[in-house]
Coordinates of C-alpha atoms in Angstrom, one line a residue:
M1 CA 124.2 176.2 157.2
K2 CA 121.1 177.5 154.9
I3 CA 122.9 178.5 152.3
R4 CA 124.7 174.7 152.9
N5 CA 121.7 173.2 153.2
A6 CA 120.0 174.1 150.3
I7 CA 123.8 173.1 147.9
L8 CA 122.3 169.6 149.7
L9 CA 119.3 169.3 148.8
L10 CA 119.6 171.5 145.4
T11 CA 122.5 168.7 144.4
G12 CA 119.7 165.2 146.4
L13 CA 116.7 167.8 143.7
L14 CA 119.0 167.1 139.8
L15 CA 120.0 163.7 140.8
A16 CA 116.2 163.4 140.0
I17 CA 115.4 165.0 138.0
S18 CA 119.5 164.2 136.1
L19 CA 116.6 161.6 137.7
D20 CA 116.0 152.2 126.8
S21 CA 112.0 153.2 127.1
C22 CA 108.9 151.2 127.5
R23 CA 108.2 150.6 124.0
S24 CA 105.9 152.4 122.1
H25 CA 103.2 149.7 122.2
K26 CA 102.5 149.7 118.1
N27 CA 101.5 147.2 116.7
L28 CA 103.7 145.0 113.6
V29 CA 103.0 145.1 110.4
Q30 CA 104.6 141.8 108.7
E31 CA 105.2 142.4 104.5
T32 CA 104.1 139.7 102.3
D33 CA 104.2 138.5 99.2
M34 CA 100.6 137.9 98.8
P35 CA 98.3 140.5 97.9
A36 CA 96.0 142.3 99.3
V37 CA 92.6 140.6 99.7
P38 CA 90.5 143.3 100.5
T39 CA 88.1 143.1 104.0
V40 CA 84.3 143.4 104.2
M41 CA 82.9 144.5 107.4
P42 CA 79.7 143.6 107.7
E43 CA 77.1 146.9 108.4
D44 CA 76.6 145.7 111.7
A45 CA 80.0 145.7 112.6
T46 CA 81.8 147.8 115.8
P47 CA 84.8 148.6 114.1
P48 CA 87.7 148.0 117.0
A49 CA 88.3 150.6 119.5
P50 CA 91.5 152.5 119.4
R51 CA 94.5 151.7 120.8
L52 CA 94.8 154.0 124.7
D53 CA 98.9 152.5 126.1
T54 CA 100.5 153.8 122.7
I55 CA 103.5 156.0 124.0
I56 CA 105.8 157.9 121.5
N57 CA 108.5 158.4 122.6
A58 CA 111.7 160.9 121.9
K59 CA 114.6 159.0 120.2
F60 CA 118.1 160.9 120.7
H61 CA 121.9 160.6 121.2
Y62 CA 122.9 163.2 122.1
Y63 CA 120.5 166.1 124.4
T64 CA 122.3 169.3 125.6
A65 CA 119.5 171.9 127.2
N66 CA 120.0 174.9 130.0
F67 CA 118.1 174.8 133.0
R68 CA 116.6 177.0 135.8
C69 CA 114.4 177.1 139.1
N70 CA 113.9 178.0 142.1
V71 CA 115.0 176.6 145.2
E72 CA 114.3 177.4 149.0
G73 CA 114.9 181.3 148.1
F74 CA 118.4 180.3 145.5
N75 CA 117.6 181.2 142.2
V76 CA 119.5 178.3 139.6
T77 CA 120.8 177.6 136.7
G78 CA 123.2 175.2 134.6
Q79 CA 123.1 173.1 132.2
I80 CA 122.4 169.1 131.3
R81 CA 124.5 166.8 128.8
M82 CA 122.8 164.1 128.0
V83 CA 124.4 160.2 126.0
N84 CA 121.2 158.6 125.2
D85 CA 122.1 155.6 127.8
S86 CA 125.3 156.5 128.6
A87 CA 126.0 158.6 130.5
I88 CA 123.6 162.3 132.2
W89 CA 126.6 164.9 133.1
M90 CA 124.6 168.6 134.7
S91 CA 127.1 172.0 136.0
I92 CA 125.6 173.2 138.7
N93 CA 125.4 177.7 139.4
I94 CA 123.9 180.3 141.7
V95 CA 126.0 182.6 140.7
V96 CA 128.9 181.2 140.5
E97 CA 129.7 176.9 139.2
V98 CA 128.5 175.1 143.1
G99 CA 129.5 172.0 141.7
R100 CA 127.9 169.3 139.0
V101 CA 126.6 165.4 138.5
L102 CA 127.3 162.9 136.8
L103 CA 125.3 159.9 136.0
T104 CA 125.3 156.1 134.7
P105 CA 123.5 154.0 134.0
T106 CA 125.3 152.3 137.4
R107 CA 126.9 155.1 139.2
A108 CA 125.6 158.5 141.2
K109 CA 128.9 161.1 141.4
G110 CA 128.3 164.7 142.4
Y111 CA 130.2 166.8 144.5
V112 CA 129.0 170.7 146.1
K113 CA 132.1 173.3 145.4
I114 CA 131.7 175.4 149.0
A115 CA 131.5 172.5 151.6
N116 CA 134.0 170.7 149.8
K117 CA 132.0 167.3 149.0
Y118 CA 131.2 164.7 147.1
F119 CA 129.7 161.8 146.8
D120 CA 129.8 158.9 144.5
G121 CA 128.3 155.4 144.8
D122 CA 125.3 153.5 143.6
Y123 CA 121.4 153.8 143.8
D124 CA 121.1 151.5 146.8
E125 CA 123.8 154.2 148.8
L126 CA 121.4 157.7 147.0
C127 CA 119.0 156.3 147.9
Q128 CA 120.4 155.7 151.9
R129 CA 121.8 158.8 151.7
F130 CA 119.9 161.6 150.2
G131 CA 115.8 159.5 150.8
I132 CA 115.2 159.3 146.3
D133 CA 114.8 156.4 144.2
L134 CA 115.7 156.0 141.5
D135 CA 117.3 155.0 138.7
Y136 CA 118.8 156.2 135.5
E137 CA 116.3 154.8 133.4
T138 CA 114.4 157.0 135.5
I139 CA 115.7 159.7 134.8
Q140 CA 116.7 159.9 131.9
A141 CA 113.1 159.4 130.6
M142 CA 111.3 162.3 133.3
I143 CA 114.2 164.9 131.3
V144 CA 113.1 163.5 127.9
G145 CA 108.8 163.4 128.0
N146 CA 109.6 159.7 127.5
C147 CA 107.3 156.1 129.0
P148 CA 110.4 154.9 132.5
K149 CA 111.3 151.2 131.7
G150 CA 110.5 148.5 133.1
C151 CA 107.3 149.3 133.3
K152 CA 104.6 146.3 133.5
E153 CA 100.8 147.3 133.1
S154 CA 99.2 147.0 136.5
R155 CA 95.2 147.7 135.3
E156 CA 93.6 148.8 132.2
A157 CA 94.3 152.5 131.0
E158 CA 91.4 154.8 131.2
R159 CA 90.4 157.4 128.6
N160 CA 88.6 161.1 129.4
N161 CA 88.8 162.6 126.0
D162 CA 92.3 163.4 125.4
K163 CA 93.6 162.9 128.7
V164 CA 94.4 158.7 129.2
T165 CA 95.7 157.7 132.3
L166 CA 97.5 154.2 132.8
W167 CA 99.2 152.9 135.5
Y168 CA 102.3 150.8 135.7
N169 CA 104.2 147.9 137.8
Q170 CA 108.5 149.3 138.3
K171 CA 110.3 146.9 138.9
A172 CA 114.0 148.2 139.4
G173 CA 116.3 145.8 141.5
N174 CA 115.3 144.3 144.1
K175 CA 112.2 148.0 144.1
T176 CA 109.1 148.4 143.1
R177 CA 107.0 151.3 142.4
Q178 CA 103.6 152.2 141.2
L179 CA 104.0 154.8 138.1
T180 CA 101.0 156.4 137.5
L181 CA 101.3 158.2 134.2
T182 CA 99.0 160.8 131.6
K183 CA 99.1 161.4 128.8
S184 CA 98.0 162.6 125.4
F185 CA 95.4 160.8 123.4
N186 CA 95.6 163.0 120.4
S187 CA 100.1 163.6 120.3
K188 CA 100.4 160.4 121.9
K189 CA 102.6 162.2 124.0
I190 CA 103.3 162.0 128.6
T191 CA 102.0 164.6 130.4
G192 CA 103.3 163.9 132.7
A193 CA 103.4 161.0 136.3
E194 CA 103.1 159.9 140.0
I195 CA 105.6 157.7 141.0
E196 CA 105.3 156.1 144.3
S197 CA 107.7 153.9 146.1
P198 CA 106.0 152.0 149.2
S199 CA 109.5 150.8 150.4
V200 CA 111.2 154.1 151.3
R201 CA 107.4 155.7 151.9
E202 CA 108.1 158.1 148.7
H203 CA 106.0 160.5 146.5
I204 CA 107.0 162.3 142.7
S205 CA 104.7 163.8 140.6
Y206 CA 105.8 165.6 137.7
Q207 CA 104.5 167.5 135.0
Y208 CA 105.2 169.1 131.5
L209 CA 103.5 172.7 131.3
K210 CA 104.9 173.6 128.8
T211 CA 106.8 171.8 125.3
D212 CA 109.2 173.0 122.6
M213 CA 110.0 171.6 119.3
A214 CA 113.3 169.9 119.2
N215 CA 114.5 168.8 115.8
T216 CA 111.8 168.4 114.6
Q217 CA 110.9 166.4 118.2
I218 CA 108.6 167.0 120.8
L219 CA 110.5 167.9 123.7
P220 CA 109.3 169.4 127.7
S221 CA 110.9 172.8 128.1
K222 CA 109.4 173.6 131.5
I223 CA 108.4 170.8 134.4
N224 CA 106.6 171.2 137.7
L225 CA 108.7 168.3 139.8
S226 CA 107.1 167.7 143.3
I227 CA 109.9 165.3 146.0
N228 CA 108.1 164.1 148.8
S229 CA 110.1 161.9 151.0
K230 CA 111.2 161.3 154.2
R231 CA 114.1 163.7 153.7
I232 CA 112.6 165.8 150.6
N233 CA 109.7 167.7 151.1
E234 CA 110.5 170.7 148.2
S235 CA 108.4 172.3 144.3
T236 CA 110.2 173.4 142.0
T237 CA 109.2 174.4 137.7
V238 CA 112.9 173.9 135.8
E239 CA 112.5 175.5 132.7
L240 CA 114.5 173.7 129.7
E241 CA 116.0 176.3 126.9
R242 CA 117.9 176.5 124.0
I243 CA 117.5 172.5 123.8
T244 CA 119.6 170.5 121.4
L245 CA 119.6 167.6 120.1
D246 CA 122.4 164.8 118.1
R247 CA 125.1 167.9 118.3
Q248 CA 128.1 165.7 120.1
T249 CA 129.7 167.8 123.9
S250 CA 131.8 166.4 126.3
L251 CA 131.4 165.3 129.6
P252 CA 134.1 167.2 131.8
F253 CA 134.0 166.2 135.0
N254 CA 137.1 165.0 137.9
I255 CA 135.8 165.3 141.7
P256 CA 139.3 166.8 143.7
N257 CA 141.5 165.0 145.7
R258 CA 140.9 167.3 148.7
Y259 CA 136.7 166.6 148.7
K260 CA 135.4 164.7 151.8
A261 CA 133.3 162.6 150.8
Y262 CA 129.2 162.4 152.0

C-alpha cells in the first residue's frame, strides 16, 4: 500500500513539475528614415532607472531531458519530452517503467502500471482528484525557467543587489493565483517562484539550484520543489540531465483497455 500511495503521489508531483510565456517587457524600437538627432542631456539630469521587470525566457520548439528525484524514499528516474505550447510527455521509472503522463493545454492524462489505473481529465478535474491547481502553461514554464502565462503585475518590483522580486496575479480559468517570482538582475533569468492558490489552499514553491547551457540557452538543471496542499505535503529535488532543444521527438502514449479510471 505504501508503494501504491507513493506512486499516486509521484504521479501527482510529476504532473505538477511536468507542471506562451509572459512577455519579456522589452521596449519596442521603431525604425525610421529620418536621420538620428543626438540627445543632449542637461548636466544635472538623472539617467532613467533600468527596468526591473525584463525577463529573458527560453525559446524552443522541442525539449527533451532525463530526470531523477527521490519521493518517500523511492529513487525515481525518467524522461521528459516537450513540444512547446502543445504537449508534455513523461515516462516514470522505479527500477522499471511504472507509468506515463501526457499533458496538453486542455487535458491531463496519466497511468500507473502496477495499479492498473489511469487518469484522464481537464485541469479542474486534476485539481479535484490530486489537489494540484496548475495549468499546462504554468507547468511548462516551471520546467524551462520561463515566466508563467497570464501574469499581471500586482505591485512594483523591488531590487536587492542582483536579486529582483516581482509580484503578479495570474488568471487561470476560473481561479486566480498569486505569484512571487525572483530573478537575477544581471542575467534577467528567473531563479525561483512561490505560487499561492487561495481557493484550494495550495502553496507551491520552486528554486533553480543549478542551470546548464543547452543550444546557447540557460535552462534549469536542478530544481528544488515543494508542494503543500490538502492532499499533498512533499518536497523533492529534481535533477535534469542531457537537456536537448529542437530535436524532434515522439510522444508514445496509450492507456491499456484493462486499466480502470481513478
